[in-house]
Short mmCIF file of C-alpha atoms (C1' of nucleotides) in Angstrom, two decimals:
data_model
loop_
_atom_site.label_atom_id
_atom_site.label_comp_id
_atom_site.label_asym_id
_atom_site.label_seq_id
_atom_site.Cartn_x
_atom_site.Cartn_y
_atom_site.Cartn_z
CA UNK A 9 -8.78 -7.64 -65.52
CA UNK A 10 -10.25 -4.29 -66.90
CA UNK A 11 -7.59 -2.34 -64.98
CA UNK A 12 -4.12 -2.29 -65.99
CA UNK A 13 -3.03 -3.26 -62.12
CA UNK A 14 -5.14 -5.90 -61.19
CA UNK A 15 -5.74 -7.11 -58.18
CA UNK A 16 -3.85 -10.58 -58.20
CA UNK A 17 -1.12 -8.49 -59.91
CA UNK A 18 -1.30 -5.70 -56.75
CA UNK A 19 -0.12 -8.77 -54.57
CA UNK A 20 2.03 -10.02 -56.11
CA UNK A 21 3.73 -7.01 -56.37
CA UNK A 22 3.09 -5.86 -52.75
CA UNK A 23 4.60 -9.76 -51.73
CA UNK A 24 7.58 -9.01 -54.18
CA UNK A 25 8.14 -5.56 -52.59
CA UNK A 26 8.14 -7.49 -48.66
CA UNK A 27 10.47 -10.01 -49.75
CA UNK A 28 13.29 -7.60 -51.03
CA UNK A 29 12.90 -5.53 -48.06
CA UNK A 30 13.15 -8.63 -45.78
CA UNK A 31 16.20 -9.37 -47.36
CA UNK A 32 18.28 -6.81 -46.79
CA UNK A 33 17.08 -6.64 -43.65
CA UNK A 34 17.30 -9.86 -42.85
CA UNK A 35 21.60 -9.85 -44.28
CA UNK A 36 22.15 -6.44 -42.20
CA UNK A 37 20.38 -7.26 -39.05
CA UNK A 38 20.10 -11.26 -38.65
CA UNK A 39 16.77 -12.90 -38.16
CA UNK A 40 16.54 -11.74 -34.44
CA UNK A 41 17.31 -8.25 -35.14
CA UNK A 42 14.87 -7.93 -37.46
CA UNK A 43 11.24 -7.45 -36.26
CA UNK A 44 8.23 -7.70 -38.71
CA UNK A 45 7.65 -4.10 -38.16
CA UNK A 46 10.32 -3.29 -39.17
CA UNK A 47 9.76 -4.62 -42.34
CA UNK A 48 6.33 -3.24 -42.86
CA UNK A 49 7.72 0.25 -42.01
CA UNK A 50 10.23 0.01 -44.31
CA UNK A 51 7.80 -1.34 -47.13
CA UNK A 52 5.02 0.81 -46.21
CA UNK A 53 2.78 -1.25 -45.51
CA UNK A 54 1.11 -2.65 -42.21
CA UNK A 55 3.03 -5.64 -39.96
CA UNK A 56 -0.37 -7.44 -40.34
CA UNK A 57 -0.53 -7.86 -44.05
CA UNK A 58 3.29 -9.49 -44.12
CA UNK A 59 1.58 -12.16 -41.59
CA UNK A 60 -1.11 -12.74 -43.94
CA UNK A 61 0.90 -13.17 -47.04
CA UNK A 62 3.89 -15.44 -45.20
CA UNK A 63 2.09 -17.20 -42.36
CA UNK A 64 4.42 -16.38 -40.05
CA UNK A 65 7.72 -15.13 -39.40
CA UNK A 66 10.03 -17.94 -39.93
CA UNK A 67 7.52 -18.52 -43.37
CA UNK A 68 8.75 -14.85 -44.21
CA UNK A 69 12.43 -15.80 -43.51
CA UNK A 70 12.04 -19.41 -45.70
CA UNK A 71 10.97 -17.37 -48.77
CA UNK A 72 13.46 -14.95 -48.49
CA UNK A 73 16.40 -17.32 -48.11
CA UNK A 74 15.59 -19.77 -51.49
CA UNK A 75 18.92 -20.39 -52.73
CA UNK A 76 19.91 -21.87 -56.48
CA UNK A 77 23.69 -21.66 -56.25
CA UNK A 78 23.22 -22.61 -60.68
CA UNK A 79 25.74 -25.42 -60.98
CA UNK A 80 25.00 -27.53 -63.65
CA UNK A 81 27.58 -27.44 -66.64
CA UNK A 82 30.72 -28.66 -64.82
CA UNK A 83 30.31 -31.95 -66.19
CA UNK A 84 32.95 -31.22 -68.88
CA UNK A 85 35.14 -28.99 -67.47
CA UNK A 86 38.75 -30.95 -66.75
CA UNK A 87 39.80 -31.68 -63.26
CA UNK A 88 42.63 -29.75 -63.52
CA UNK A 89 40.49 -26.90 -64.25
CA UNK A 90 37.86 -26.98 -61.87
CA UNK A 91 38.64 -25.32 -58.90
CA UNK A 92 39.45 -22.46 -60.83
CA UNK A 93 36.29 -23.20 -62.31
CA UNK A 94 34.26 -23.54 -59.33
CA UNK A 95 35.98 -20.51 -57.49
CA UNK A 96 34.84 -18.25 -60.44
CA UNK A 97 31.35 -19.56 -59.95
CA UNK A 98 31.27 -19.14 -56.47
CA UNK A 99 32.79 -15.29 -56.38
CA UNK A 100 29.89 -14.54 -58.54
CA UNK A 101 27.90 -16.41 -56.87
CA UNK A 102 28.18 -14.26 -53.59
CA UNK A 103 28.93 -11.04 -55.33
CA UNK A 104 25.82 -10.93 -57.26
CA UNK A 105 22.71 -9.61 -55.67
CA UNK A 106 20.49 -12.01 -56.60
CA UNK A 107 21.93 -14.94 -55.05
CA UNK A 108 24.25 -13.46 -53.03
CA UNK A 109 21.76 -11.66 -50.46
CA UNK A 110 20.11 -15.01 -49.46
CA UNK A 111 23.64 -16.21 -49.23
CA UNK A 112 24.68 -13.85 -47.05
CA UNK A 113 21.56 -14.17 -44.91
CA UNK A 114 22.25 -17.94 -44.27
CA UNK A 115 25.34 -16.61 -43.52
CA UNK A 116 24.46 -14.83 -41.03
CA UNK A 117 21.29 -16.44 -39.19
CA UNK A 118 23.27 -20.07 -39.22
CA UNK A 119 24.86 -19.42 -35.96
CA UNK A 120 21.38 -19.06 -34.08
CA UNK A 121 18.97 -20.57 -36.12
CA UNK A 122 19.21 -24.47 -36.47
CA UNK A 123 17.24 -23.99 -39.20
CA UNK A 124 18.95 -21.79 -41.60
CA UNK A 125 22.17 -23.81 -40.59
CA UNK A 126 20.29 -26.72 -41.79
CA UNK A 127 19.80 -25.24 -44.70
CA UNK A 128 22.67 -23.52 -45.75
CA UNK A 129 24.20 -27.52 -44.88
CA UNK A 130 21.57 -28.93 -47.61
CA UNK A 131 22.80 -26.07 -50.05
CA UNK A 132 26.09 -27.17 -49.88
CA UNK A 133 25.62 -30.46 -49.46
CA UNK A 134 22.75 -31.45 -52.36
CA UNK A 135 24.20 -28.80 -54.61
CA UNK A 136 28.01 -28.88 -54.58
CA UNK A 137 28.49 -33.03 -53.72
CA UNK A 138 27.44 -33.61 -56.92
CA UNK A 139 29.40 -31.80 -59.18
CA UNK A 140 32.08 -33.15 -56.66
CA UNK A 141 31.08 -36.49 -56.79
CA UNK A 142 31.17 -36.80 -60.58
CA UNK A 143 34.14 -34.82 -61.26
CA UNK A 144 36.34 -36.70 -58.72
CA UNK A 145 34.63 -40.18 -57.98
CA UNK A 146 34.95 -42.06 -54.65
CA UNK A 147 38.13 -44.09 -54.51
CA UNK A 148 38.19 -47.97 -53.91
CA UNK A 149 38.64 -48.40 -50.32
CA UNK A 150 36.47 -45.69 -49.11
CA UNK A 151 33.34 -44.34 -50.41
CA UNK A 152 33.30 -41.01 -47.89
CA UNK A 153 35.39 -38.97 -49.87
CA UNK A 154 33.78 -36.90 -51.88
CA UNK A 155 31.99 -35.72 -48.72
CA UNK A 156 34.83 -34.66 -47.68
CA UNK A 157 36.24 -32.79 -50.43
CA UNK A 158 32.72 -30.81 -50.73
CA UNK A 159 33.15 -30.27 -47.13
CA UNK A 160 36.37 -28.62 -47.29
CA UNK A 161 35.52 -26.81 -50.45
CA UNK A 162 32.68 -25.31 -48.56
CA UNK A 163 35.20 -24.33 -45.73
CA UNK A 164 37.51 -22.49 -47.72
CA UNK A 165 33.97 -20.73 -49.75
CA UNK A 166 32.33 -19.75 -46.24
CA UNK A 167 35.72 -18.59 -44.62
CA UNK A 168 36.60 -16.45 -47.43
CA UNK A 169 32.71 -15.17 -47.12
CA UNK A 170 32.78 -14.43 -43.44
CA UNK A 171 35.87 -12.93 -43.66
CA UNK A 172 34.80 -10.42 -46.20
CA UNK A 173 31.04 -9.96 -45.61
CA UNK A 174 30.51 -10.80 -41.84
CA UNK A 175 33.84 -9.54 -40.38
CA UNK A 176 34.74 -7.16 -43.04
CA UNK A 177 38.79 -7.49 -42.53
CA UNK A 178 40.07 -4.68 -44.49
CA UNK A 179 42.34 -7.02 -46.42
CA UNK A 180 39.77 -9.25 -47.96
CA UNK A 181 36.90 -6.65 -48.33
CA UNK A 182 39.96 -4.58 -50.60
CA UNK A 183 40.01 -7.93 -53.12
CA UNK A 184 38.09 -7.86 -56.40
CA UNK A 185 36.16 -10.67 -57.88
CA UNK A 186 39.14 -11.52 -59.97
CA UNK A 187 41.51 -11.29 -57.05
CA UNK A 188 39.54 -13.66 -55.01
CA UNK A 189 39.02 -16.14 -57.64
CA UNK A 190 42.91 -16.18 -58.42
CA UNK A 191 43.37 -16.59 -54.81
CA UNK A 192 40.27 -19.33 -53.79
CA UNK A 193 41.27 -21.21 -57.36
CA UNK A 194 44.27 -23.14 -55.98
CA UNK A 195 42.98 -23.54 -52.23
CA UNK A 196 39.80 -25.29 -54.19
CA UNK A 197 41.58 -27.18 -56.42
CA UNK A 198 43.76 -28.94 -53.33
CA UNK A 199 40.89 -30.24 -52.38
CA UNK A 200 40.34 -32.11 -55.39
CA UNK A 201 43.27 -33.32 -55.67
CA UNK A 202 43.87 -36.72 -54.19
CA UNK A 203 47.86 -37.00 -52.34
CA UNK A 204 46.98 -35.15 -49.31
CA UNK A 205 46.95 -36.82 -46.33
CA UNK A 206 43.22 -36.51 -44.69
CA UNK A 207 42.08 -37.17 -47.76
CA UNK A 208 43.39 -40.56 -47.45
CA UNK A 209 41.41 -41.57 -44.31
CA UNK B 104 37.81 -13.23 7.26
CA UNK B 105 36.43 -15.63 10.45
CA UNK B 106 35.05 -18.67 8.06
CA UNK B 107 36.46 -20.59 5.22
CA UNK B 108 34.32 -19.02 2.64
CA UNK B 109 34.38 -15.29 3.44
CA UNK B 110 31.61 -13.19 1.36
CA UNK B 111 34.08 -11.51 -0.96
CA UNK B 112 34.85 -15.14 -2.06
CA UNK B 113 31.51 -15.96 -2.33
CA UNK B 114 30.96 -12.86 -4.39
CA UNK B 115 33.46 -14.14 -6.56
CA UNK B 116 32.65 -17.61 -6.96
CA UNK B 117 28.84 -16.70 -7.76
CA UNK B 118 30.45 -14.03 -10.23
CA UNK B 119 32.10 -17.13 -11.60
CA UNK B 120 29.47 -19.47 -11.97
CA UNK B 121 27.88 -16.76 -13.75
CA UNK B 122 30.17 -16.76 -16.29
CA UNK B 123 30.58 -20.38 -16.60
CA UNK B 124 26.92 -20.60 -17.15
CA UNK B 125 27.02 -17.36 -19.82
CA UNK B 126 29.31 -18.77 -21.68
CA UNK B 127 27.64 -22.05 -22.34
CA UNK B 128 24.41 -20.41 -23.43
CA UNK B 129 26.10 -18.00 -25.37
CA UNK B 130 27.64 -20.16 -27.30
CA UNK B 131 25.02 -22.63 -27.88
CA UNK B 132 22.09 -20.17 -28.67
CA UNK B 133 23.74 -17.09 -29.59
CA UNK B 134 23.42 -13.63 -27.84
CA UNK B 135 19.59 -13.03 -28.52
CA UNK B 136 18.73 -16.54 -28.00
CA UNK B 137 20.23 -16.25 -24.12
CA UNK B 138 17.93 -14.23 -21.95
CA UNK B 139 19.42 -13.23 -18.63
CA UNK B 140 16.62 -14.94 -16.99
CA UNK B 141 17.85 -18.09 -18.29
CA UNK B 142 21.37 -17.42 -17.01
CA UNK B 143 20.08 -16.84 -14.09
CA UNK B 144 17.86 -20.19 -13.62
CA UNK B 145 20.74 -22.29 -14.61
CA UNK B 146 23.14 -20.73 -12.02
CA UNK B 147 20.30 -20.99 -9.35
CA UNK B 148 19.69 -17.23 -8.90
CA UNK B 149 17.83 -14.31 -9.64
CA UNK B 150 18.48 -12.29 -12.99
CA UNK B 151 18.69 -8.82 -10.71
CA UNK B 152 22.18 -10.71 -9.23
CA UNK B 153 23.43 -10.57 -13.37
CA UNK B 154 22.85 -6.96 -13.72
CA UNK B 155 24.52 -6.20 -9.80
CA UNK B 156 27.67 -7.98 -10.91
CA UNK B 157 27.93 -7.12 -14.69
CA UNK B 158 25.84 -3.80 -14.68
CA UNK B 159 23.83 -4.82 -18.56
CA UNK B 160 23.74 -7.68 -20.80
CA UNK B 161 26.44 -6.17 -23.14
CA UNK B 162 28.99 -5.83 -19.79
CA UNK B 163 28.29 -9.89 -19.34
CA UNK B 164 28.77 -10.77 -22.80
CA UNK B 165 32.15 -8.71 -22.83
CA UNK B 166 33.10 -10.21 -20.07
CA UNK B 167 32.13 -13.43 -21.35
CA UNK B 168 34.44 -13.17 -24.46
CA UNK B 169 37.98 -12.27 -23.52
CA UNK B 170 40.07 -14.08 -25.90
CA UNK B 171 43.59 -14.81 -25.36
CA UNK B 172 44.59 -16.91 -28.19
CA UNK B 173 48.20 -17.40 -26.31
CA UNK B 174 50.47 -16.62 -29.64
CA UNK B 175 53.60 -15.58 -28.15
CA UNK B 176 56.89 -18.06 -28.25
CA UNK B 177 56.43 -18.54 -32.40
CA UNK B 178 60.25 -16.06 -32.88
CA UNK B 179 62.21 -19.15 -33.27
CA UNK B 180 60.08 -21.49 -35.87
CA UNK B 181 61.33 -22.10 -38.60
CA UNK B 182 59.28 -19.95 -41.35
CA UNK B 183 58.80 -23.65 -43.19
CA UNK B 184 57.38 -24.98 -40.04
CA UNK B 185 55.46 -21.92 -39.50
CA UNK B 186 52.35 -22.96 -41.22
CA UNK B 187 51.79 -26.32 -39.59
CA UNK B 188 53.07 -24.85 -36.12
CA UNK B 189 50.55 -22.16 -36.67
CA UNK B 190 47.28 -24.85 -37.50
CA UNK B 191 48.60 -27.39 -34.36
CA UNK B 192 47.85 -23.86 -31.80
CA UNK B 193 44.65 -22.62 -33.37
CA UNK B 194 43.09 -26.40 -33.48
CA UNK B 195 44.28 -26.75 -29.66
CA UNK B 196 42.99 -22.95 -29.22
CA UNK B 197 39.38 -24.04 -30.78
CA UNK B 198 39.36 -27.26 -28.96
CA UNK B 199 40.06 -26.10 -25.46
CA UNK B 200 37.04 -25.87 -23.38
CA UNK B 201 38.96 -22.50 -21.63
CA UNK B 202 39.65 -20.61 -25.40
CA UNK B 203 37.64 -22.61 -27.10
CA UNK B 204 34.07 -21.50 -25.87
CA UNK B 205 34.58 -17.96 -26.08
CA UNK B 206 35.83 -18.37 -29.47
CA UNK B 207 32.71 -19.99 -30.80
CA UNK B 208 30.60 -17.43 -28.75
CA UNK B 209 32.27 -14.91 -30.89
CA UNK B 210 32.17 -16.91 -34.39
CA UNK B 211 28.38 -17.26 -33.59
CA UNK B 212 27.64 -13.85 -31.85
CA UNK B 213 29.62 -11.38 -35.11
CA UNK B 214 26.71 -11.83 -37.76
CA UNK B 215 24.34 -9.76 -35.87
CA UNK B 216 26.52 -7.92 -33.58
CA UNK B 217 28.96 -5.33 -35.24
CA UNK B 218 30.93 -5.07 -31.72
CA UNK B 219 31.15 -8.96 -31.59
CA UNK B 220 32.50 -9.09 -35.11
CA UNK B 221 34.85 -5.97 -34.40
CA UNK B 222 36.41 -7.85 -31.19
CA UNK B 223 36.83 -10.79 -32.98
CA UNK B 224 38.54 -8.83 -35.92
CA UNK B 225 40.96 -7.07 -33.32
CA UNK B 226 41.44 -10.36 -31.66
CA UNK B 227 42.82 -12.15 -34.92
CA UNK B 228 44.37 -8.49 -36.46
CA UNK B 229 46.05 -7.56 -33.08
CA UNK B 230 47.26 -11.30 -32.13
CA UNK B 231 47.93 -13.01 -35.23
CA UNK B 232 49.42 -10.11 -37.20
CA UNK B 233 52.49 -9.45 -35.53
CA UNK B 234 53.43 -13.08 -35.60
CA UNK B 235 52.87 -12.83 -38.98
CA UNK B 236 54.32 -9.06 -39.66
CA UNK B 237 57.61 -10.95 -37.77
CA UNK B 238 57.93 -13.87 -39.88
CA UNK B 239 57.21 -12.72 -43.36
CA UNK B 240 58.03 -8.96 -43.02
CA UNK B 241 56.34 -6.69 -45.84
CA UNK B 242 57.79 -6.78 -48.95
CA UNK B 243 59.94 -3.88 -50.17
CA UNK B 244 57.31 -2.54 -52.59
CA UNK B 245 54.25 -3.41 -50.65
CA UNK B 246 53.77 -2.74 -46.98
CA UNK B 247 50.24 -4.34 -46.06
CA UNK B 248 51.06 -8.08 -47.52
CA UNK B 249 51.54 -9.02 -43.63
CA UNK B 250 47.76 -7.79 -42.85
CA UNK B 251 46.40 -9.81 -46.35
CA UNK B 252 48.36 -12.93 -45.03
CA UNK B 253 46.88 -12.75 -41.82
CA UNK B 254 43.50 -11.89 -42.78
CA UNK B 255 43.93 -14.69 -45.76
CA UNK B 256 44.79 -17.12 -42.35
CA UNK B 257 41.90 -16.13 -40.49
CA UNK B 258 39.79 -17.02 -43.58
CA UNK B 259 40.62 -20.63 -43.34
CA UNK B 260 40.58 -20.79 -39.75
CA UNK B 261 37.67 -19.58 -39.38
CA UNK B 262 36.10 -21.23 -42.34
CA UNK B 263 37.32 -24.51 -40.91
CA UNK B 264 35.69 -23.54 -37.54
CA UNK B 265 32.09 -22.17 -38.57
CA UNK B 266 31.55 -25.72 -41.14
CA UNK B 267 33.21 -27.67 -37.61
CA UNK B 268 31.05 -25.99 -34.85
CA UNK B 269 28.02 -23.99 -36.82
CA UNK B 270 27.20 -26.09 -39.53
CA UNK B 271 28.37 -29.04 -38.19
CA UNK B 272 29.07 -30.95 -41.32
CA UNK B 273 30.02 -34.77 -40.70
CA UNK B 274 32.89 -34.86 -42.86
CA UNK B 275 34.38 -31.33 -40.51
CA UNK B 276 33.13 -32.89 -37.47
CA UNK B 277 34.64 -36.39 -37.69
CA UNK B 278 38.09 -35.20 -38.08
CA UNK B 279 40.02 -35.49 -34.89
CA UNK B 280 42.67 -33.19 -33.85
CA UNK B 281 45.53 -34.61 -35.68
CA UNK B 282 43.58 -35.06 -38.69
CA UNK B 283 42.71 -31.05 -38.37
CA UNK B 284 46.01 -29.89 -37.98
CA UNK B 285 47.56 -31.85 -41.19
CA UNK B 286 44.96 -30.71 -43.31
CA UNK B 287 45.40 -26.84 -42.18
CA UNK B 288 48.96 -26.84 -41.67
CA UNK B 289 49.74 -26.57 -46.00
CA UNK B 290 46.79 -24.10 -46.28
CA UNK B 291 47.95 -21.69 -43.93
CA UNK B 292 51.51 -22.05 -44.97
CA UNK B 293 50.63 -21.19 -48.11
CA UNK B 294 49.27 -17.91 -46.90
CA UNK B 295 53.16 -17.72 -45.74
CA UNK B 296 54.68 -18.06 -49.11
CA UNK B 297 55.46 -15.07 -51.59
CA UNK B 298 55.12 -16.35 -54.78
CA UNK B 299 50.77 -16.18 -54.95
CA UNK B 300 49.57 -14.16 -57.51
CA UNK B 301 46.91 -11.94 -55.06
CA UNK B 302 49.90 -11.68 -52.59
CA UNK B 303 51.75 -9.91 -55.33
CA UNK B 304 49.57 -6.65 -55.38
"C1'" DC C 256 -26.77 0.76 -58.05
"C1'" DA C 257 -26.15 -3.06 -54.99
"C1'" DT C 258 -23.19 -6.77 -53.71
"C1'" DT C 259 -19.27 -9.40 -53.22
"C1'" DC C 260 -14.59 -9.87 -52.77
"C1'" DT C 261 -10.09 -8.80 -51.27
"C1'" DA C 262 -6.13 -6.13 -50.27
"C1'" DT C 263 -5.08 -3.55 -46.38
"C1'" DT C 264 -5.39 -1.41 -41.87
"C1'" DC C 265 -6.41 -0.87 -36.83
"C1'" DA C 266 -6.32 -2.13 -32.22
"C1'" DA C 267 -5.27 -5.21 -29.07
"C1'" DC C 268 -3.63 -9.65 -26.61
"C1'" DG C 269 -0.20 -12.34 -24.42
"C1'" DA C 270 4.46 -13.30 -23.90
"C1'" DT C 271 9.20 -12.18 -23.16
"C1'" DC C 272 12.76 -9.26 -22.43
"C1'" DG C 273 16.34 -5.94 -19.98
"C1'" DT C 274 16.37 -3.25 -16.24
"C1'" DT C 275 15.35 -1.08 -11.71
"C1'" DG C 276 14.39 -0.06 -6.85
"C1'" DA C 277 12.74 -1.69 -2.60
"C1'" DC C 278 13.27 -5.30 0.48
"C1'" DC C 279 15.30 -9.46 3.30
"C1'" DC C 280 18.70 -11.80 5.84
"C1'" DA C 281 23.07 -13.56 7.32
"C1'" DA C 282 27.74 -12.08 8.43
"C1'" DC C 283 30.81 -8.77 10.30
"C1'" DG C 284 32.74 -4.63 13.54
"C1'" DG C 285 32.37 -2.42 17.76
"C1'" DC D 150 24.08 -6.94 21.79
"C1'" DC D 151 23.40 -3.51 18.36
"C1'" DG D 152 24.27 -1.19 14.00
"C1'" DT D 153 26.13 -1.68 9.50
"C1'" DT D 154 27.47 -3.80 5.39
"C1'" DG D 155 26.53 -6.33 1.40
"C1'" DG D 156 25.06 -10.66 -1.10
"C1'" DG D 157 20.78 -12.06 -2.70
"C1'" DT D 158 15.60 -12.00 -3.72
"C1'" DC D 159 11.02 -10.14 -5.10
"C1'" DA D 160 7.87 -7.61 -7.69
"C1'" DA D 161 7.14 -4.59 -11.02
"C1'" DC D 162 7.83 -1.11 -15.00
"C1'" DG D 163 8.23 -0.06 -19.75
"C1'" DA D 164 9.35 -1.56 -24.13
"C1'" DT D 165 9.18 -4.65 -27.97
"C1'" DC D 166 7.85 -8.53 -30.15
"C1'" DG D 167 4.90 -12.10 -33.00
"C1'" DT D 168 0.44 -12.84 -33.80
"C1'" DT D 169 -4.67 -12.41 -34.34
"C1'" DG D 170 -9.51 -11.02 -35.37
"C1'" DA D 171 -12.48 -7.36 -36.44
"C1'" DA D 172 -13.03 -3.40 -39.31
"C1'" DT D 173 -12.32 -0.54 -43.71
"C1'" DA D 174 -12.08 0.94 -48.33
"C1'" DG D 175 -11.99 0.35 -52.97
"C1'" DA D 176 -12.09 -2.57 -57.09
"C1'" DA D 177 -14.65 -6.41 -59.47
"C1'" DT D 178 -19.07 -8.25 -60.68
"C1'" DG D 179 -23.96 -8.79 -61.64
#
DNA sequence: CATTCTATTCAACGATCGTTGACCCAACGG
DNA sequence: CCGTTGGGTCAACGATCGTTGAATAGAATG
């Protein structure tokens, strides 16, 4: 501890500086298109020493794709208010760099990796039901609904995601984060609301 | 041309199964997660056959996705019934073992590769576009509302499609076909109507 | 200074992959 | 019956990958 970069401190560092690089390789290239060497080249460092600080590969990809989509304080927002609500969170959700590179990751490796689909299900699923499930509780006759409504919530999130960040169609990469939220606010808030007809199943 | 099954039929028929088979694994484990080996073991020959009839990887997996999503007699609807005559054809397209397959090979295949995501842009820009460019023609201020609606379209389609056959989320999966096209019909129409604040711009 | 510890590197193994060229064998034309 | 064509197989090359164990160098410690 004499030195003003200790050792411990040199690791964690060096483990910080693999994990941002594995990110954005892992969003630009998918899990399979990006090789451990690549990594290391990019990070200056040897392939060996990611192995010894993640285990493995998948290990690597686990800690790079840790995922706190924040929602807590919705408890008192109104129901007529909360898809707007929830569309605002979820725009800067995915725009922000933080959250939004593992997002987009998931994104991306869900298709081939069980895994990460798994995943990205249990974000979705643990993290938005919830805030679902309170705001809008389950209705007499069935008790599935709020499952549903999450569901379709995520639907509309992850469309409006590929479109822009997977597919890049000109017309929704053009939309700013207030654009999108005016646009995903009423498409979110359907699905709270309780006179559609699936809903009813 | 002396027996029933000449050889340029069988040629065909093998260059057939090969497909059949490609497409399968292609969709189910993605491009990377397919070997041509594997192809080539399920169809009951060897992998040097796959490169004779389809010259690389990339020429089978081209030939593996050509989409025709079929959107042709939609001049006489009704631009109120457009929306739910729109969701009816693109849950038929995704459920039809024929369309259906390579449309999931493409969903899955576009995160990691760009010219998978670029044919599946062109498919849905160069298909779905002009029916939509016909119905709702541009605005007179504005001239690329008809790409936004379409790309807004895609968004739910395609959202709807990666939580039904990626993520696989109960609530998605356990709606039938009927159930599917109620629940889309409103949100795409809505893409179809001029009063939304982001259509405005 | 000597020793221990650890972050890091080096070299290599085994597996899998796409791809290629030589080869085999049954079906056709003359 | 012979020569040719072409569908199909076999073995191998070169490249890349994840992964591993030994080796190195420099800080921490006594």
């Amino acid at each position: 501890m004499t030195d003003s970069t200790s050792r411990a401190q040199q690791k964690a560092r060096t483990a910080g500086l693999i994990l941002e690089v594995a990110r954005h390789r892992f969003a630009s290239d998918g899990y399979d298109g990006t090789s451990i060497r690549a990594i290391a080249a990019e990070a200056g460092i040897d392939a060996a020493l990611v192995m010894r600080y993640f285990g493995s590969k998948d290990g690597l990809f686990s800690a790079a794709t840790e995922i706190d989509l924040e929602m807590s304080d919705f408890s008192d927002t109104p129901r007529q208010d909360l898809g707007a609500a929830l569309a605002q969170h979820f725009v800067e959700r995915w725009e922000a760099t933080d959250t939004g590179v593992p997002l987009r990751i998931l994104l991306t490796a869900a298709p081939k990796d069980t895994a990460a689909a798994e995943k990205m299900k249990t974000v979705f699923e643990q993290q938005l039901l919830p805030v679902i499930a309170h705001a809008v509780p389950g209705d007499s006759n069935g008790d599935a609904v709020p499952a549903k409504r999450a569901a379709l919530i995520a639907s509309h999130v992850l469309g409006f995601a590929f479109c822009r960040y997977v597919l890049k169609l000109p017309a929704i990469v053009a939309m700013d984060e207030a654009e999108a939220t005016t646009w995903l606010g009423p498409a979110i808030q359907r699905c709270l609301e309780g006179g559609i007809a699936p809903l009813r199943r």
